[in-house]
Every structure is written in structure tokens, then in C-alpha cells.
Coordinates of C-alpha atoms in Angstrom, one line a residue:
M1 CA 109.3 114.3 47.0
T2 CA 112.6 116.2 47.1
Q3 CA 113.2 115.8 50.9
P4 CA 113.8 112.5 52.6
L5 CA 111.1 111.5 55.0
Y6 CA 113.1 112.1 58.1
A7 CA 113.7 115.7 57.1
L8 CA 110.1 116.7 56.4
S9 CA 108.6 119.3 58.7
A10 CA 105.8 118.4 61.1
Q11 CA 103.5 120.6 59.0
D12 CA 104.4 118.7 55.8
L13 CA 103.9 115.4 57.5
L14 CA 100.4 116.3 58.9
T15 CA 99.4 117.6 55.4
Q16 CA 100.5 114.4 53.8
Y17 CA 99.0 112.1 56.4
A18 CA 95.6 113.9 55.9
Q19 CA 95.9 113.3 52.2
G20 CA 96.8 109.7 52.6
A21 CA 100.1 110.3 50.8
L22 CA 102.3 109.2 53.7
S23 CA 102.0 106.8 56.6
P24 CA 103.3 107.5 60.1
V25 CA 104.9 104.0 60.0
E26 CA 107.1 104.7 57.0
V27 CA 108.1 108.1 58.4
T28 CA 109.0 106.6 61.8
R29 CA 111.0 103.9 60.1
A30 CA 112.8 106.6 58.1
V31 CA 113.6 108.4 61.3
L32 CA 114.8 105.2 63.0
D33 CA 117.0 104.5 60.0
R34 CA 118.5 108.0 60.2
I35 CA 119.2 107.5 63.9
A36 CA 121.0 104.2 63.1
Q37 CA 123.2 106.1 60.6
W38 CA 124.1 108.9 62.9
E39 CA 124.0 107.5 66.4
P40 CA 127.3 105.7 66.5
H41 CA 128.9 109.1 65.8
V42 CA 126.8 111.6 67.8
Q43 CA 125.3 109.4 70.6
A44 CA 122.4 111.8 71.3
T45 CA 119.7 109.3 72.3
Y46 CA 118.7 107.6 75.6
A47 CA 116.1 104.8 76.1
L48 CA 115.5 104.5 72.3
D49 CA 112.8 101.9 71.8
A50 CA 112.2 101.2 68.1
D51 CA 109.5 98.7 68.8
A52 CA 107.5 101.0 71.0
A53 CA 107.9 103.9 68.5
L54 CA 106.6 101.7 65.6
A55 CA 103.7 100.5 67.7
Q56 CA 102.7 104.1 68.3
A57 CA 103.1 104.8 64.6
R58 CA 100.9 101.8 63.6
A59 CA 98.2 103.0 65.9
S60 CA 98.4 106.5 64.4
E61 CA 98.3 105.0 60.9
A62 CA 95.1 103.2 61.7
R63 CA 93.6 106.5 63.1
W64 CA 94.5 108.4 59.9
R65 CA 93.0 105.6 57.7
A66 CA 89.8 105.9 59.7
K67 CA 90.0 109.7 59.2
A68 CA 90.0 110.1 63.0
P69 CA 93.3 111.5 64.1
Q70 CA 93.7 111.6 67.8
G71 CA 95.2 115.1 68.0
R72 CA 97.0 117.8 66.1
L73 CA 100.4 116.0 66.1
D74 CA 99.1 112.5 65.3
G75 CA 101.9 110.4 63.9
V76 CA 104.6 113.1 64.1
P77 CA 107.9 111.8 65.5
V78 CA 109.3 113.6 68.5
T79 CA 112.1 113.3 71.0
L80 CA 112.2 114.5 74.6
K81 CA 115.1 115.4 76.8
E82 CA 115.6 112.7 79.4
N83 CA 114.7 114.9 82.3
I84 CA 111.2 115.3 80.9
R85 CA 109.6 112.2 82.5
T86 CA 107.9 109.6 80.4
R87 CA 105.9 106.8 82.0
G88 CA 107.9 103.6 82.6
V89 CA 111.3 105.1 81.7
P90 CA 114.0 105.9 84.3
T91 CA 115.1 109.6 84.5
P92 CA 118.8 109.6 85.2
M93 CA 119.2 113.4 85.0
G94 CA 122.4 112.8 83.1
S95 CA 124.2 111.5 86.2
A96 CA 125.6 108.2 87.3
A97 CA 124.7 109.3 90.9
T98 CA 121.0 108.9 90.2
V99 CA 119.1 105.8 91.3
L100 CA 117.3 104.4 88.2
S101 CA 113.7 103.6 88.6
P102 CA 110.8 103.7 86.1
S103 CA 108.9 107.0 86.1
P104 CA 105.4 106.5 87.4
D105 CA 103.8 109.0 85.0
D106 CA 104.3 111.4 82.1
A107 CA 105.5 114.9 82.9
P108 CA 103.0 117.6 81.7
A109 CA 104.7 118.2 78.3
A110 CA 105.1 114.5 77.6
A111 CA 101.4 114.0 78.5
R112 CA 100.3 116.7 76.1
L113 CA 102.3 115.1 73.3
R114 CA 100.8 111.7 73.9
E115 CA 97.3 113.3 73.9
A116 CA 98.2 114.9 70.6
G117 CA 99.1 111.6 69.1
A118 CA 102.8 112.3 68.6
V119 CA 105.2 109.3 68.2
I120 CA 107.8 109.4 71.0
V121 CA 110.8 107.9 69.3
S122 CA 113.4 108.4 72.0
K123 CA 114.7 110.4 74.9
T124 CA 117.8 112.6 74.4
T125 CA 121.0 113.1 76.5
M126 CA 122.0 115.8 79.0
P127 CA 125.0 116.6 81.3
D128 CA 124.7 115.9 85.1
F129 CA 121.6 117.5 86.5
G130 CA 121.5 119.9 83.5
F131 CA 124.3 121.9 85.1
L132 CA 126.4 122.7 82.0
P133 CA 126.2 124.6 78.7
A134 CA 128.1 121.5 77.4
A135 CA 127.5 117.8 76.8
A136 CA 129.8 116.0 79.2
S137 CA 127.8 113.5 81.4
S138 CA 128.8 110.9 84.0
F139 CA 125.9 108.7 82.8
H140 CA 125.6 109.1 79.0
P141 CA 128.3 108.6 76.4
L142 CA 129.7 111.9 75.1
T143 CA 127.3 113.5 72.7
R144 CA 129.0 115.1 69.7
N145 CA 128.0 117.9 67.3
P146 CA 126.9 116.5 63.9
W147 CA 128.4 119.6 62.2
D148 CA 131.8 118.6 63.4
L149 CA 132.3 115.5 65.6
S150 CA 135.2 117.1 67.4
R151 CA 133.0 119.9 68.6
N152 CA 130.4 120.3 71.5
T153 CA 126.7 120.4 71.1
G154 CA 126.3 122.9 74.0
G155 CA 124.0 122.0 76.8
S156 CA 122.2 121.1 78.7
S157 CA 119.8 119.9 76.0
S158 CA 122.8 118.4 74.3
G159 CA 121.1 115.4 72.7
A160 CA 118.1 117.5 71.5
G161 CA 120.4 119.9 69.7
A162 CA 122.3 117.1 68.0
A163 CA 119.0 115.3 67.1
V164 CA 117.8 118.4 65.2
A165 CA 121.0 118.8 63.2
A166 CA 121.2 115.0 62.5
G167 CA 117.6 114.8 61.3
Y168 CA 116.0 112.6 64.0
G169 CA 112.6 113.8 62.9
P170 CA 111.1 117.3 63.1
L171 CA 110.2 117.9 66.8
H172 CA 112.3 117.9 69.9
L173 CA 111.8 119.1 73.4
G174 CA 114.5 120.5 75.8
T175 CA 114.7 122.3 79.1
D176 CA 116.3 125.6 79.8
I177 CA 117.4 127.2 83.1
G178 CA 120.2 129.4 81.8
G179 CA 120.4 128.8 78.1
S180 CA 120.0 125.0 77.9
V181 CA 117.7 125.1 74.9
R182 CA 119.2 128.1 73.1
I183 CA 122.9 127.2 73.4
P184 CA 122.5 123.7 71.8
A185 CA 120.2 125.3 69.2
A186 CA 122.9 127.8 68.3
F187 CA 125.7 125.3 68.3
C188 CA 123.7 122.9 66.1
G189 CA 122.0 125.4 63.8
A190 CA 118.5 124.8 65.1
V191 CA 115.5 127.0 66.2
G192 CA 115.3 126.8 70.0
L193 CA 112.7 128.7 72.0
K194 CA 112.8 129.4 75.8
P195 CA 109.2 130.4 76.5
S196 CA 108.0 132.8 79.1
Q197 CA 108.3 131.5 82.6
G198 CA 105.1 129.4 83.3
R199 CA 104.0 129.1 79.6
V200 CA 104.9 125.4 79.6
P201 CA 104.3 123.6 82.9
V202 CA 107.3 121.9 84.5
D203 CA 107.1 119.2 87.1
P204 CA 108.6 119.6 89.6
P205 CA 108.0 123.3 89.4
A206 CA 111.1 125.5 89.4
N207 CA 111.9 129.2 89.2
A208 CA 113.7 130.0 85.9
R209 CA 113.4 126.4 84.4
C210 CA 111.4 126.3 81.1
I211 CA 110.6 123.6 78.6
G212 CA 110.8 124.5 75.0
P213 CA 111.1 123.2 71.4
L214 CA 114.1 122.6 69.2
T215 CA 113.2 122.3 65.5
R216 CA 114.5 123.1 62.0
T217 CA 111.8 125.6 61.3
V218 CA 110.0 128.4 63.2
R219 CA 106.6 127.0 62.2
D220 CA 107.4 123.6 63.7
A221 CA 108.4 125.3 67.0
A222 CA 105.0 127.1 67.0
L223 CA 103.2 123.8 66.3
L224 CA 104.9 122.2 69.3
M225 CA 104.2 125.2 71.5
R226 CA 100.5 125.1 70.6
E227 CA 100.3 121.6 72.2
I228 CA 102.5 121.9 75.3
A229 CA 101.6 125.4 76.3
Q230 CA 98.6 124.2 78.4
P231 CA 98.2 124.7 82.2
D232 CA 98.8 121.7 84.4
A233 CA 97.9 121.7 88.1
R234 CA 101.2 119.9 88.9
D235 CA 103.0 123.2 88.2
Y236 CA 101.7 125.9 90.5
L237 CA 103.6 128.5 88.4
S238 CA 102.0 127.6 85.1
L239 CA 100.1 130.3 83.3
P240 CA 96.3 130.1 82.8
S241 CA 95.0 128.8 79.5
A242 CA 95.4 131.3 76.6
D243 CA 94.2 130.9 73.1
L244 CA 97.4 132.3 71.5
P245 CA 97.7 132.6 67.7
W246 CA 100.7 130.4 67.6
L247 CA 100.5 129.8 63.8
N248 CA 99.9 133.4 62.8
L249 CA 103.6 134.2 62.2
D250 CA 103.4 137.2 59.8
L251 CA 105.1 140.3 61.0
S252 CA 106.2 143.6 59.6
V253 CA 109.2 144.9 61.6
K254 CA 108.8 148.4 60.3
G255 CA 108.9 150.9 63.2
L256 CA 109.8 148.3 65.8
R257 CA 112.3 149.5 68.4
I258 CA 115.0 146.8 68.7
G259 CA 117.9 146.8 71.2
L260 CA 121.2 145.4 69.9
W261 CA 123.2 143.9 72.8
T262 CA 126.7 142.7 71.7
D263 CA 129.0 144.2 74.3
P264 CA 129.2 141.9 77.4
G265 CA 131.0 144.6 79.5
A266 CA 133.4 141.9 80.6
A267 CA 137.1 141.0 80.6
W268 CA 136.4 138.9 77.5
S269 CA 134.7 139.7 74.1
V270 CA 132.5 138.0 71.6
D271 CA 134.3 135.9 69.0
E272 CA 134.6 137.9 65.8
P273 CA 132.7 135.5 63.5
V274 CA 129.8 135.5 66.0
L275 CA 129.8 139.3 66.4
Q276 CA 129.9 139.9 62.6
A277 CA 127.0 137.4 62.0
V278 CA 124.8 139.1 64.6
L279 CA 125.6 142.6 63.3
A280 CA 124.8 141.5 59.8
A281 CA 121.4 140.1 61.0
A282 CA 120.7 143.4 62.8
R283 CA 121.3 145.3 59.5
V284 CA 118.6 143.1 57.8
F285 CA 116.1 144.2 60.5
E286 CA 117.2 147.8 60.1
Q287 CA 116.9 147.7 56.3
A288 CA 113.3 146.4 56.7
G289 CA 112.4 149.5 58.7
A290 CA 113.1 148.6 62.3
I291 CA 114.8 151.1 64.6
V292 CA 118.0 149.3 65.9
E293 CA 119.8 150.9 68.9
P294 CA 122.8 149.7 70.8
L295 CA 122.0 148.3 74.3
A296 CA 124.7 148.4 76.9
E297 CA 125.4 145.6 79.4
W298 CA 123.1 146.1 82.4
V299 CA 124.1 143.3 84.9
A300 CA 126.9 143.9 87.4
P301 CA 129.5 141.2 87.7
E302 CA 128.7 140.6 91.4
V303 CA 125.1 140.0 90.4
R304 CA 126.1 137.3 88.0
Q305 CA 128.4 135.8 90.6
G306 CA 125.4 135.6 92.9
M307 CA 123.5 133.6 90.4
T308 CA 126.5 131.2 90.1
G309 CA 126.5 130.8 93.9
F310 CA 122.8 130.0 93.9
F311 CA 123.1 127.2 91.4
C312 CA 126.2 125.8 93.1
M313 CA 124.3 125.6 96.3
R314 CA 121.7 123.5 94.5
A315 CA 124.5 121.1 93.6
R316 CA 125.6 121.0 97.2
V317 CA 122.1 120.3 98.6
E318 CA 121.4 117.5 96.0
L319 CA 124.7 115.7 96.6
A320 CA 124.5 116.1 100.4
A321 CA 121.1 114.3 100.3
M322 CA 122.8 111.2 98.7
P323 CA 124.9 108.5 100.4
P324 CA 128.6 109.5 99.9
E325 CA 129.3 106.5 97.7
R326 CA 126.5 107.5 95.4
A327 CA 127.4 111.2 95.4
A328 CA 130.9 110.3 94.4
K329 CA 129.6 109.0 91.1
A330 CA 128.5 112.5 89.9
A331 CA 130.6 114.3 87.4
R332 CA 133.6 116.0 88.8
Y333 CA 132.3 119.4 87.7
Y334 CA 129.2 118.9 89.7
Q335 CA 131.2 117.9 92.8
Q336 CA 133.3 121.0 92.3
A337 CA 130.2 123.2 92.2
A338 CA 129.1 121.6 95.5
E339 CA 132.6 122.3 97.0
Y340 CA 132.3 125.9 96.0
A341 CA 129.0 126.2 97.7
A342 CA 130.4 124.6 100.8
R343 CA 132.4 127.7 101.4
M344 CA 129.3 129.9 101.3
T345 CA 127.8 131.1 104.6
P346 CA 124.0 131.1 105.2
E347 CA 124.2 134.8 104.6
D348 CA 125.9 134.2 101.3
S349 CA 123.1 131.8 100.2
F350 CA 120.4 134.4 101.0
R351 CA 122.4 137.1 99.2
A352 CA 122.8 134.8 96.1
F353 CA 119.0 134.4 96.0
T354 CA 118.4 138.1 96.3
L355 CA 121.0 138.8 93.5
C356 CA 119.0 136.5 91.2
Q357 CA 116.0 138.7 91.9
A358 CA 118.1 141.8 91.2
M359 CA 119.1 140.3 87.8
A360 CA 115.5 139.8 87.0
E361 CA 114.6 143.3 87.9
S362 CA 117.5 144.9 86.0
T363 CA 116.8 142.8 82.9
V364 CA 113.2 143.9 82.7
K365 CA 114.1 147.5 83.3
A366 CA 116.9 147.5 80.7
T367 CA 114.8 145.8 78.0
Q368 CA 111.4 147.2 78.6
P369 CA 111.9 150.2 76.2
Y370 CA 112.4 147.8 73.3
D371 CA 109.9 145.7 71.5
F372 CA 112.7 143.1 71.1
V373 CA 116.4 142.6 71.8
L374 CA 118.9 141.0 69.5
S375 CA 122.1 139.5 70.7
P376 CA 124.4 136.5 70.3
V377 CA 123.2 133.3 71.9
S378 CA 126.7 132.3 72.9
A379 CA 129.8 134.6 72.8
G380 CA 131.8 131.7 71.2
L381 CA 131.7 129.0 68.6
P382 CA 131.1 125.3 69.5
F383 CA 134.2 124.3 71.6
A384 CA 135.9 120.9 72.0
A385 CA 133.5 118.0 72.4
D386 CA 135.0 116.8 75.7
A387 CA 135.3 120.3 77.2
I388 CA 132.8 121.7 79.7
R389 CA 133.2 125.4 78.7
S390 CA 134.8 127.6 76.1
D391 CA 137.0 129.5 78.5
K392 CA 138.4 128.1 81.7
A393 CA 139.2 131.6 83.0
H394 CA 135.7 132.9 82.5
P395 CA 133.1 130.1 83.3
G396 CA 130.1 132.4 82.9
R397 CA 131.0 133.4 79.4
D398 CA 128.9 130.7 77.5
P399 CA 125.5 131.5 79.1
H400 CA 126.2 135.3 79.5
F401 CA 123.6 136.4 77.0
T402 CA 121.0 133.7 77.7
S403 CA 120.8 133.3 81.5
V404 CA 119.4 136.8 82.2
F405 CA 116.2 136.0 80.4
N406 CA 115.6 132.9 82.5
Q407 CA 115.7 135.1 85.6
S408 CA 113.4 137.7 84.2
G409 CA 111.0 135.1 82.7
Q410 CA 111.1 136.6 79.2
P411 CA 110.8 134.6 76.1
A412 CA 113.9 134.2 73.9
V413 CA 114.6 132.2 70.8
S414 CA 117.8 131.1 69.0
I415 CA 117.9 130.9 65.2
N416 CA 120.8 130.4 62.9
C417 CA 122.3 133.6 61.5
G418 CA 125.4 132.4 59.8
Y419 CA 128.5 130.1 59.8
S420 CA 132.0 130.5 61.0
P421 CA 134.9 130.1 58.5
E422 CA 135.0 126.4 59.5
G423 CA 131.3 126.0 58.7
L424 CA 130.0 126.0 62.3
P425 CA 126.6 127.4 63.0
I426 CA 126.1 130.8 64.8
G427 CA 123.0 131.6 66.8
L428 CA 121.1 134.9 66.9
Q429 CA 119.1 135.4 70.1
I430 CA 115.8 137.3 69.8
A431 CA 114.3 138.2 73.2
G432 CA 110.9 139.8 73.9
R433 CA 108.8 141.2 76.7
R434 CA 107.4 138.6 79.1
F435 CA 104.4 136.7 77.7
D436 CA 105.1 137.8 74.1
D437 CA 106.1 134.3 73.0
V438 CA 104.2 134.6 69.7
G439 CA 106.0 138.0 69.0
V440 CA 109.4 136.3 69.5
L441 CA 108.4 133.5 67.1
R442 CA 107.2 136.1 64.6
M443 CA 110.5 137.9 64.7
A444 CA 112.3 134.6 64.2
R445 CA 110.0 133.8 61.2
F446 CA 110.8 137.2 59.7
W447 CA 114.5 136.4 60.0
E448 CA 113.9 132.9 58.6
Q449 CA 112.3 134.5 55.5
A450 CA 114.6 137.5 55.1
S451 CA 117.9 135.8 56.0
P452 CA 120.5 135.7 53.2
V453 CA 122.1 132.7 55.1
P454 CA 121.7 129.4 53.2
T455 CA 119.9 126.6 54.9
R456 CA 121.9 123.4 55.0
W457 CA 122.3 120.4 57.3
P458 CA 125.2 118.0 58.0
E459 CA 125.3 114.4 56.7
P460 CA 126.7 111.4 58.6
P461 CA 130.2 110.2 57.9
A462 CA 130.6 107.7 55.1
A463 CA 130.5 104.1 56.3

């Protein structure tokens, strides 16, 4: 076996479990050993319980020996972002302002993974209330990027992104309300899918918030989606059951009409290494027969500012509901968002909501003529680990290319398309029409196979 156990794909693990060539126990031990190597440096985990993980693995081992696996992910290690509830574990939401109490039940995605037999190894970190495309948290230690410990993982699925890069097993779940799966995937070199709105149930339900996989391969992302994309009555926005061909990932791009969106139409520009990597990827699609056309920025600045106001008002409402002494424990950036919202009138709040709707409408209209849209995930490279954004003067720069697809409900995936001169990963975003989650994964799989970019992963610092 050429790959270490912790680095094997979920597909490879399942094949070898079925053949009796591997045990979930030895794989889980290998993942736990890998976490022990990396974790003092990256600090990506929360509520890690090695004994519980090994108990799940032993139960899975017994089922495989009896040739009676519980489900389609039996024995495969997985991590979940800490805001995805798991029974008996507190959900701090990344914030010291949260009252810690054990969760009474599993959230829908966690429940589906348990039913499928997956081994839940750990939860992963996030910033306060998932508010940042960065890792800083008032509750968790600072999570760092395994590619360069001085750099950020992105956020808000910060721990999940780091877990993929560091090799904490094959499957990881994050959440995404403005880029929170895709930005960490881009900064950490992973595959990260934001599904169509409603494809994966979220509890409590929320407009624009999605749950999606972060993995090392497109097929593993598809395997994870096959399990979690099931309706759940707790989410009134969840889509009805659909027998989608998640694992049929073959695609010819010949004749596809693809929009190429690289100009943000803003006072800032995309970093040159990012731009060149995305343009090079677009040429690969074009050489394979796709019709690639430039796509201009379609969202007016005042519309984006409206979305900012809407999410800042969320911060104000959440902190206002807490006793002042507890609200004061939240990260300063979250308090500042609430202070910004305090200056908004009721009319401003309603206008912010309608501007989010306007963003959704304009995004669908601009992208509808295309089968898919290519763009950067983030305009910049991973920034300093302790920073909250790449550009103080332009706070909307980091989620500029991602947030529009949350509002429109369209699926979008991040996949590595190159490296900066310093060796930092660069993410290519592939967005599709709403409900075409499989099509987006097929485009990512095409790139995965056609890409001239070498696949590599970081190693922990020497002891």
C-alpha cells in the first residue's frame, strides 16, 4: 500500500473493508495518530474523543466481519464542523459568549452519517457564529493553515479546511452562508462543495446557509453528498428526496457554454497568482471544446452593502438577546458588526433584506445563459493567521465571488487549480444552475482529471 492509512480515500477504505484487507479500527487509529502529529500546530479540532471514535470503529469492524455493514460509509472516519450538532456535545458556535450545554440530538447531517455507519472522530473549529471568512475565534485556539502555519485557513469552516490538508481522514463537513466551505477549501487545497439551497437539511433552517463536504477528491465529496442529501422534516426548506446519480461523474465539456468571471468591478483587483491560475484552468476547459466567454460583474456595490447590513443585524439581534456580561465575551469583530447594525433604521433593515433578494435575482439572471461559471474562490491568497480579512479597506473582498451563490441558492464547488510562488493553494470556483449539484461535481471531476497541477499535501513540522 503506497498511501498511509489516514490518507486513503473513503472509496478505497470501503473497498478494502469489504475485502477484509483493512479494519476500521486500524484506520481510525492511524487518523488519531495523524491528528496527534498535527494538532499542536494547527489546532483544528474541538471535542475530540479518541475513546468514542475507537468504540465506533470496533462496532464497525464487527459488522464488516459479519458481512453486515450498517450503511454505505460504515467505518469511514469523518469530522463535523462544531455548529453541526452531535448528541451530547455542546455547540459553542465558535464563541466564548455561548452557554455550553450538551446537544440533545444530532442535527440532520450528523444523523445521516451515524445511520451510514461513519466514525465521527471529532468536531472542527470555527470563528464566532460563523461570521468570518477567517479562523479567529473567542472560544477556540487559533486554527492555522497546514500549508504555512503563519497563514489563515479561511472561514468559517476553518477547522474542516485544515483537517483536509493535514490528513485527518477522508471526509469532513462544513457549513457555508457566504463562502464558508469554499474559502477554507481554496486556502487549504481541498474540494469544497456548497450544494443547492435545501439539498442538505439544516437545523435550525436558514436562508442561504448550506452544509457541504470538504474532501481531498471529488468522488469522496460525492459519496458524502449521497448520504447527507436526504430530506428532514426539521428543515422546512429541505428539498424532496431525489435519486441523483452522485457517483456518475463522467462528463464531456465539449460544447458547454461557460462564463468566466474574474473582474470584480471594484476598487480592488484579484491577486495576480490567483488570476493567472484561474485563467490557465479556463484554457484547459476551452481546449477540451467548451465555449468560454467573459462574464462581467453583475452586482452593484449598494446591493453588496445591503447584504453586509443584513448579516450585521443578525449579530446585533443575537448579542442583544444575551446578558451584557455574556455578550461582552464575543469576539470584537462580532461586537463591531452589532455596533454597525445599531446605526441602521428599521427601514434600513428592510432594505437590506430586499437587497439580498435583489442579489439573488441578478445572480440567476446573469448566470442563466451559461451551463457553468468559472471564477476565483477568493480574490487573494491565504492571509496572516491572526487576521480577520485580507484587506482592511475592503472587508467584502474575500467572499466577493462566493456569497452571491448563497443568495441565489446555486451550487458551487472549490477545487485546487494551482499554487502561488510561495506554494500556497489557489481555488477555482465552479458554479452551476440551481439543483445541478451533480453537474458541478462532474465539472470538478473533469478538472481533477485534466488538471496539469500536481497533487501534493503538507507534512507536519519535524518534532
